[in-house]
Amino acid sequence: MKRNWEALVLRAMGGRNFRLTVLDTEPVGDRYRRLLVDGGGLLDACGVHPTMWIRLWFDNGGRPHQRAYTLVDPDPATGRFHLEFALHDGCAARWAETAAVGDTIEATVQGSAFALPEPAPRHLYLVGDAASLPAVNSLLDAAADVPATVWLEYAHDGERALTPRARDHHEVTWIPRGADGEGLVKTVRDAMPATDDAHYWVAAEAASTRDITRHLRRTLGVGRHQVTSLGYWSVR
Ligand SMILES: Cc1cc2nc3c(=O)[nH]c(=O)nc-3n(C[C@H](O)[C@H](O)[C@H](O)COP(=O)(O)OP(=O)(O)OC[C@H]3O[C@@H](n4cnc5c(N)ncnc54)[C@H](O)[C@@H]3O)c2cc1C
């Protein structure tokens, strides 16, 4: 597909391009679709880290449409990984719903960088939703021994079909999404403690993510280096 100015900027910033090939597809309940893809050398060239995401280029009526997706269970030995798409009325989600074995899609790797703090935090506080659950799961796997408190917003019961990879010392609370995401924000604001040796990771709808991050930094006084936050999607 023809690329736009975004692709040129990403290339200038060191972005690397790959072609992914769909090897398998499966529904996960009625609100997710999981694809197994061959990364076209992406894992070899770029390595992997928890929450790693890539930019996928979808065809939106002939125009390029770039959206971020998280690598799930990347396997450097085979060069394969999964992508788990939450389904809604969007170009990327529609592509995932109809993707078939043999389909290809362009990907750019630029901007993803995350490492668990060293030494490991004593506790993880994770805030996510259907879009960021793949990343939450990669964190729970990477920090499997670290106690974690996880709040997950869901808009449809089917979004709970993607199982959090929680161990006994991980506490998961599901919160239904109301009209404006206020339920998640209020629950987290009421329950989130401030501690010096914790790490806070927040990735939900953009406005909710901003509210929660502001609360952490300004109200609770949590240090900047203790907080990772990124809006994963926007209400439009
Ligand atoms: C770093 C990063 C990693 C991500 N990883 C994943 C992932 O692994 N799996 C995943 O499913 N998503 C992931 N996302 C979120 C995904 O990129 C967005 O949801 C994206 O907007 C979907 O694009 P679209 O073309 O389907 O819809 P858009 O064209 O962006 O939006 C179309 C309509 O759908 C609505 N919409 C968009 N996303 C959602 C949503 N998640 N829930 C409800 N309504 C929505 C919009 O408000 C709009 O009304 C990630 C985002 C980031 C920033």
PDB file of N, CA and C in Angstrom, residues 142-208:
ATOM      1  N   ALA A 142       6.305 -11.164  32.491  1.00  0.00           N
ATOM      2  CA  ALA A 142       7.699 -10.723  32.668  1.00  0.00           C
ATOM      3  C   ALA A 142       8.040 -10.527  34.140  1.00  0.00           C
ATOM      4  N   ALA A 143       7.044 -10.112  34.923  1.00  0.00           N
ATOM      5  CA  ALA A 143       7.279  -9.863  36.354  1.00  0.00           C
ATOM      6  C   ALA A 143       6.453 -10.857  37.163  1.00  0.00           C
ATOM      7  N   ALA A 144       6.540 -12.111  36.778  1.00  0.00           N
ATOM      8  CA  ALA A 144       5.649 -13.130  37.348  1.00  0.00           C
ATOM      9  C   ALA A 144       5.744 -13.228  38.868  1.00  0.00           C
ATOM     10  N   ASP A 145       6.903 -12.899  39.431  1.00  0.00           N
ATOM     11  CA  ASP A 145       7.073 -13.037  40.885  1.00  0.00           C
ATOM     12  C   ASP A 145       6.649 -11.790  41.657  1.00  0.00           C
ATOM     13  N   VAL A 146       6.382 -10.713  40.947  1.00  0.00           N
ATOM     14  CA  VAL A 146       6.087  -9.446  41.629  1.00  0.00           C
ATOM     15  C   VAL A 146       4.584  -9.360  41.911  1.00  0.00           C
ATOM     16  N   PRO A 147       4.183  -9.103  43.156  1.00  0.00           N
ATOM     17  CA  PRO A 147       2.755  -8.931  43.437  1.00  0.00           C
ATOM     18  C   PRO A 147       2.186  -7.793  42.594  1.00  0.00           C
ATOM     19  N   ALA A 148       0.967  -7.964  42.124  1.00  0.00           N
ATOM     20  CA  ALA A 148       0.383  -6.937  41.258  1.00  0.00           C
ATOM     21  C   ALA A 148      -1.087  -6.739  41.584  1.00  0.00           C
ATOM     22  N   THR A 149      -1.513  -5.488  41.461  1.00  0.00           N
ATOM     23  CA  THR A 149      -2.929  -5.150  41.543  1.00  0.00           C
ATOM     24  C   THR A 149      -3.324  -4.624  40.175  1.00  0.00           C
ATOM     25  N   VAL A 150      -4.359  -5.228  39.597  1.00  0.00           N
ATOM     26  CA  VAL A 150      -4.710  -4.930  38.205  1.00  0.00           C
ATOM     27  C   VAL A 150      -6.168  -4.494  38.139  1.00  0.00           C
ATOM     28  N   TRP A 151      -6.411  -3.352  37.503  1.00  0.00           N
ATOM     29  CA  TRP A 151      -7.780  -2.925  37.235  1.00  0.00           C
ATOM     30  C   TRP A 151      -7.991  -2.975  35.727  1.00  0.00           C
ATOM     31  N   LEU A 152      -9.044  -3.667  35.296  1.00  0.00           N
ATOM     32  CA  LEU A 152      -9.321  -3.802  33.864  1.00  0.00           C
ATOM     33  C   LEU A 152     -10.735  -3.327  33.564  1.00  0.00           C
ATOM     34  N   GLU A 153     -10.843  -2.389  32.656  1.00  0.00           N
ATOM     35  CA  GLU A 153     -12.158  -1.909  32.231  1.00  0.00           C
ATOM     36  C   GLU A 153     -12.661  -2.779  31.077  1.00  0.00           C
ATOM     37  N   TYR A 154     -13.950  -3.090  31.100  1.00  0.00           N
ATOM     38  CA  TYR A 154     -14.521  -3.820  29.959  1.00  0.00           C
ATOM     39  C   TYR A 154     -15.821  -3.154  29.531  1.00  0.00           C
ATOM     40  N   ALA A 155     -16.025  -3.115  28.204  1.00  0.00           N
ATOM     41  CA  ALA A 155     -17.234  -2.488  27.665  1.00  0.00           C
ATOM     42  C   ALA A 155     -18.278  -3.537  27.304  1.00  0.00           C
ATOM     43  N   HIS A 156     -17.837  -4.783  27.099  1.00  0.00           N
ATOM     44  CA  HIS A 156     -18.730  -5.887  26.727  1.00  0.00           C
ATOM     45  C   HIS A 156     -18.281  -7.125  27.496  1.00  0.00           C
ATOM     46  N   ASP A 157     -19.245  -7.956  27.892  1.00  0.00           N
ATOM     47  CA  ASP A 157     -18.883  -9.180  28.630  1.00  0.00           C
ATOM     48  C   ASP A 157     -17.848  -9.999  27.868  1.00  0.00           C
ATOM     49  N   GLY A 158     -17.973 -10.021  26.530  1.00  0.00           N
ATOM     50  CA  GLY A 158     -17.072 -10.826  25.705  1.00  0.00           C
ATOM     51  C   GLY A 158     -15.615 -10.418  25.828  1.00  0.00           C
ATOM     52  N   GLU A 159     -15.363  -9.196  26.290  1.00  0.00           N
ATOM     53  CA  GLU A 159     -13.968  -8.757  26.438  1.00  0.00           C
ATOM     54  C   GLU A 159     -13.272  -9.488  27.579  1.00  0.00           C
ATOM     55  N   ARG A 160     -14.075 -10.139  28.425  1.00  0.00           N
ATOM     56  CA  ARG A 160     -13.458 -10.873  29.537  1.00  0.00           C
ATOM     57  C   ARG A 160     -13.039 -12.275  29.117  1.00  0.00           C
ATOM     58  N   ALA A 161     -13.256 -12.591  27.831  1.00  0.00           N
ATOM     59  CA  ALA A 161     -12.848 -13.917  27.340  1.00  0.00           C
ATOM     60  C   ALA A 161     -11.336 -14.008  27.187  1.00  0.00           C
ATOM     61  N   LEU A 162     -10.671 -12.869  27.046  1.00  0.00           N
ATOM     62  CA  LEU A 162      -9.201 -12.891  27.010  1.00  0.00           C
ATOM     63  C   LEU A 162      -8.732 -12.877  28.462  1.00  0.00           C
ATOM     64  N   THR A 163      -8.157 -13.981  28.887  1.00  0.00           N
ATOM     65  CA  THR A 163      -7.908 -14.181  30.316  1.00  0.00           C
ATOM     66  C   THR A 163      -6.669 -13.441  30.789  1.00  0.00           C
ATOM     67  N   PRO A 164      -6.780 -12.678  31.871  1.00  0.00           N
ATOM     68  CA  PRO A 164      -5.560 -12.100  32.462  1.00  0.00           C
ATOM     69  C   PRO A 164      -4.647 -13.223  32.948  1.00  0.00           C
ATOM     70  N   ARG A 165      -3.348 -13.085  32.702  1.00  0.00           N
ATOM     71  CA  ARG A 165      -2.400 -14.137  33.093  1.00  0.00           C
ATOM     72  C   ARG A 165      -1.968 -13.924  34.543  1.00  0.00           C
ATOM     73  N   ALA A 166      -2.939 -13.997  35.424  1.00  0.00           N
ATOM     74  CA  ALA A 166      -2.702 -13.667  36.831  1.00  0.00           C
ATOM     75  C   ALA A 166      -2.299 -14.908  37.618  1.00  0.00           C
ATOM     76  N   ARG A 167      -1.353 -14.715  38.536  1.00  0.00           N
ATOM     77  CA  ARG A 167      -0.973 -15.764  39.492  1.00  0.00           C
ATOM     78  C   ARG A 167      -1.683 -15.471  40.815  1.00  0.00           C
ATOM     79  N   ASP A 168      -1.401 -16.308  41.837  1.00  0.00           N
ATOM     80  CA  ASP A 168      -2.082 -16.152  43.132  1.00  0.00           C
ATOM     81  C   ASP A 168      -1.834 -14.786  43.761  1.00  0.00           C
ATOM     82  N   HIS A 169      -0.645 -14.221  43.514  1.00  0.00           N
ATOM     83  CA  HIS A 169      -0.307 -12.944  44.147  1.00  0.00           C
ATOM     84  C   HIS A 169      -0.639 -11.762  43.233  1.00  0.00           C
ATOM     85  N   HIS A 170      -1.471 -12.000  42.230  1.00  0.00           N
ATOM     86  CA  HIS A 170      -1.961 -10.923  41.369  1.00  0.00           C
ATOM     87  C   HIS A 170      -3.463 -10.775  41.609  1.00  0.00           C
ATOM     88  N   GLU A 171      -3.883  -9.563  41.920  1.00  0.00           N
ATOM     89  CA  GLU A 171      -5.307  -9.334  42.194  1.00  0.00           C
ATOM     90  C   GLU A 171      -5.915  -8.555  41.023  1.00  0.00           C
ATOM     91  N   VAL A 172      -6.938  -9.139  40.403  1.00  0.00           N
ATOM     92  CA  VAL A 172      -7.536  -8.514  39.215  1.00  0.00           C
ATOM     93  C   VAL A 172      -8.965  -8.076  39.522  1.00  0.00           C
ATOM     94  N   THR A 173      -9.278  -6.826  39.211  1.00  0.00           N
ATOM     95  CA  THR A 173     -10.645  -6.320  39.366  1.00  0.00           C
ATOM     96  C   THR A 173     -11.145  -5.844  38.007  1.00  0.00           C
ATOM     97  N   TRP A 174     -12.284  -6.363  37.582  1.00  0.00           N
ATOM     98  CA  TRP A 174     -12.904  -5.930  36.319  1.00  0.00           C
ATOM     99  C   TRP A 174     -13.909  -4.825  36.628  1.00  0.00           C
ATOM    100  N   ILE A 175     -13.912  -3.790  35.804  1.00  0.00           N
ATOM    101  CA  ILE A 175     -14.814  -2.653  36.012  1.00  0.00           C
ATOM    102  C   ILE A 175     -15.577  -2.385  34.716  1.00  0.00           C
ATOM    103  N   PRO A 176     -16.920  -2.420  34.765  1.00  0.00           N
ATOM    104  CA  PRO A 176     -17.675  -2.145  33.531  1.00  0.00           C
ATOM    105  C   PRO A 176     -17.488  -0.701  33.091  1.00  0.00           C
ATOM    106  N   ARG A 177     -17.360  -0.509  31.776  1.00  0.00           N
ATOM    107  CA  ARG A 177     -17.196   0.851  31.266  1.00  0.00           C
ATOM    108  C   ARG A 177     -18.553   1.532  31.178  1.00  0.00           C
ATOM    109  N   GLY A 178     -18.691   2.649  31.874  1.00  0.00           N
ATOM    110  CA  GLY A 178     -19.913   3.433  31.772  1.00  0.00           C
ATOM    111  C   GLY A 178     -19.820   4.322  30.549  1.00  0.00           C
ATOM    112  N   ALA A 179     -20.674   5.328  30.492  1.00  0.00           N
ATOM    113  CA  ALA A 179     -20.747   6.178  29.304  1.00  0.00           C
ATOM    114  C   ALA A 179     -19.420   6.874  29.026  1.00  0.00           C
ATOM    115  N   ASP A 180     -18.720   7.291  30.056  1.00  0.00           N
ATOM    116  CA  ASP A 180     -17.537   8.123  29.829  1.00  0.00           C
ATOM    117  C   ASP A 180     -16.277   7.586  30.504  1.00  0.00           C
ATOM    118  N   GLY A 181     -16.301   6.358  30.945  1.00  0.00           N
ATOM    119  CA  GLY A 181     -15.111   5.785  31.564  1.00  0.00           C
ATOM    120  C   GLY A 181     -14.915   6.207  33.011  1.00  0.00           C
ATOM    121  N   GLU A 182     -15.911   6.894  33.570  1.00  0.00           N
ATOM    122  CA  GLU A 182     -15.762   7.427  34.928  1.00  0.00           C
ATOM    123  C   GLU A 182     -15.598   6.310  35.968  1.00  0.00           C
ATOM    124  N   GLY A 183     -16.224   5.146  35.708  1.00  0.00           N
ATOM    125  CA  GLY A 183     -16.150   4.034  36.671  1.00  0.00           C
ATOM    126  C   GLY A 183     -14.717   3.611  36.932  1.00  0.00           C
ATOM    127  N   LEU A 184     -13.943   3.462  35.864  1.00  0.00           N
ATOM    128  CA  LEU A 184     -12.539   3.051  36.021  1.00  0.00           C
ATOM    129  C   LEU A 184     -11.762   4.123  36.780  1.00  0.00           C
ATOM    130  N   VAL A 185     -11.956   5.368  36.360  1.00  0.00           N
ATOM    131  CA  VAL A 185     -11.187   6.458  36.970  1.00  0.00           C
ATOM    132  C   VAL A 185     -11.493   6.540  38.462  1.00  0.00           C
ATOM    133  N   LYS A 186     -12.781   6.478  38.809  1.00  0.00           N
ATOM    134  CA  LYS A 186     -13.156   6.621  40.221  1.00  0.00           C
ATOM    135  C   LYS A 186     -12.632   5.441  41.048  1.00  0.00           C
ATOM    136  N   THR A 187     -12.814   4.227  40.518  1.00  0.00           N
ATOM    137  CA  THR A 187     -12.359   3.045  41.262  1.00  0.00           C
ATOM    138  C   THR A 187     -10.858   3.118  41.526  1.00  0.00           C
ATOM    139  N   VAL A 188     -10.113   3.470  40.484  1.00  0.00           N
ATOM    140  CA  VAL A 188      -8.656   3.496  40.631  1.00  0.00           C
ATOM    141  C   VAL A 188      -8.241   4.634  41.556  1.00  0.00           C
ATOM    142  N   ARG A 189      -8.854   5.791  41.380  1.00  0.00           N
ATOM    143  CA  ARG A 189      -8.497   6.925  42.255  1.00  0.00           C
ATOM    144  C   ARG A 189      -8.751   6.579  43.715  1.00  0.00           C
ATOM    145  N   ASP A 190      -9.863   5.883  43.993  1.00  0.00           N
ATOM    146  CA  ASP A 190     -10.205   5.550  45.380  1.00  0.00           C
ATOM    147  C   ASP A 190      -9.267   4.497  45.970  1.00  0.00           C
ATOM    148  N   ALA A 191      -8.756   3.606  45.106  1.00  0.00           N
ATOM    149  CA  ALA A 191      -8.044   2.433  45.644  1.00  0.00           C
ATOM    150  C   ALA A 191      -6.530   2.504  45.510  1.00  0.00           C
ATOM    151  N   MET A 192      -6.031   3.328  44.612  1.00  0.00           N
ATOM    152  CA  MET A 192      -4.590   3.306  44.306  1.00  0.00           C
ATOM    153  C   MET A 192      -3.778   3.933  45.445  1.00  0.00           C
ATOM    154  N   PRO A 193      -2.874   3.183  46.054  1.00  0.00           N
ATOM    155  CA  PRO A 193      -2.029   3.776  47.090  1.00  0.00           C
ATOM    156  C   PRO A 193      -0.748   4.358  46.488  1.00  0.00           C
ATOM    157  N   ALA A 194      -0.104   5.233  47.220  1.00  0.00           N
ATOM    158  CA  ALA A 194       1.204   5.756  46.790  1.00  0.00           C
ATOM    159  C   ALA A 194       2.283   5.066  47.602  1.00  0.00           C
ATOM    160  N   THR A 195       3.195   4.398  46.921  1.00  0.00           N
ATOM    161  CA  THR A 195       4.330   3.799  47.635  1.00  0.00           C
ATOM    162  C   THR A 195       5.596   4.046  46.826  1.00  0.00           C
ATOM    163  N   ASP A 196       6.722   4.140  47.523  1.00  0.00           N
ATOM    164  CA  ASP A 196       7.979   4.499  46.864  1.00  0.00           C
ATOM    165  C   ASP A 196       8.554   3.377  46.019  1.00  0.00           C
ATOM    166  N   ASP A 197       8.199   2.133  46.380  1.00  0.00           N
ATOM    167  CA  ASP A 197       8.867   1.019  45.706  1.00  0.00           C
ATOM    168  C   ASP A 197       7.941   0.256  44.765  1.00  0.00           C
ATOM    169  N   ALA A 198       6.897   0.954  44.279  1.00  0.00           N
ATOM    170  CA  ALA A 198       5.981   0.329  43.316  1.00  0.00           C
ATOM    171  C   ALA A 198       6.208   0.935  41.934  1.00  0.00           C
ATOM    172  N   HIS A 199       5.757   0.216  40.896  1.00  0.00           N
ATOM    173  CA  HIS A 199       5.691   0.824  39.572  1.00  0.00           C
ATOM    174  C   HIS A 199       4.231   0.854  39.129  1.00  0.00           C
ATOM    175  N   TYR A 200       3.856   1.952  38.499  1.00  0.00           N
ATOM    176  CA  TYR A 200       2.475   2.186  38.081  1.00  0.00           C
ATOM    177  C   TYR A 200       2.446   2.215  36.558  1.00  0.00           C
ATOM    178  N   TRP A 201       1.604   1.390  35.962  1.00  0.00           N
ATOM    179  CA  TRP A 201       1.519   1.301  34.491  1.00  0.00           C
ATOM    180  C   TRP A 201       0.056   1.520  34.111  1.00  0.00           C
ATOM    181  N   VAL A 202      -0.197   2.558  33.337  1.00  0.00           N
ATOM    182  CA  VAL A 202      -1.581   2.947  33.026  1.00  0.00           C
ATOM    183  C   VAL A 202      -1.749   3.029  31.513  1.00  0.00           C
ATOM    184  N   ALA A 203      -2.664   2.241  30.956  1.00  0.00           N
ATOM    185  CA  ALA A 203      -2.899   2.260  29.507  1.00  0.00           C
ATOM    186  C   ALA A 203      -4.360   1.908  29.251  1.00  0.00           C
ATOM    187  N   ALA A 204      -5.185   2.930  29.114  1.00  0.00           N
ATOM    188  CA  ALA A 204      -6.608   2.711  28.846  1.00  0.00           C
ATOM    189  C   ALA A 204      -7.039   3.765  27.827  1.00  0.00           C
ATOM    190  N   GLU A 205      -8.317   4.096  27.813  1.00  0.00           N
ATOM    191  CA  GLU A 205      -8.781   5.157  26.910  1.00  0.00           C
ATOM    192  C   GLU A 205      -8.035   6.454  27.278  1.00  0.00           C
ATOM    193  N   ALA A 206      -7.805   7.313  26.279  1.00  0.00           N
ATOM    194  CA  ALA A 206      -6.879   8.439  26.476  1.00  0.00           C
ATOM    195  C   ALA A 206      -7.284   9.365  27.627  1.00  0.00           C
ATOM    196  N   ALA A 207      -8.565   9.752  27.696  1.00  0.00           N
ATOM    197  CA  ALA A 207      -8.972  10.694  28.743  1.00  0.00           C
ATOM    198  C   ALA A 207      -8.859  10.047  30.127  1.00  0.00           C
ATOM    199  N   SER A 208      -9.252   8.778  30.230  1.00  0.00           N
ATOM    200  CA  SER A 208      -9.143   8.071  31.518  1.00  0.00           C
ATOM    201  C   SER A 208      -7.677   7.955  31.929  1.00  0.00           C
TER     202      SER A 208
END
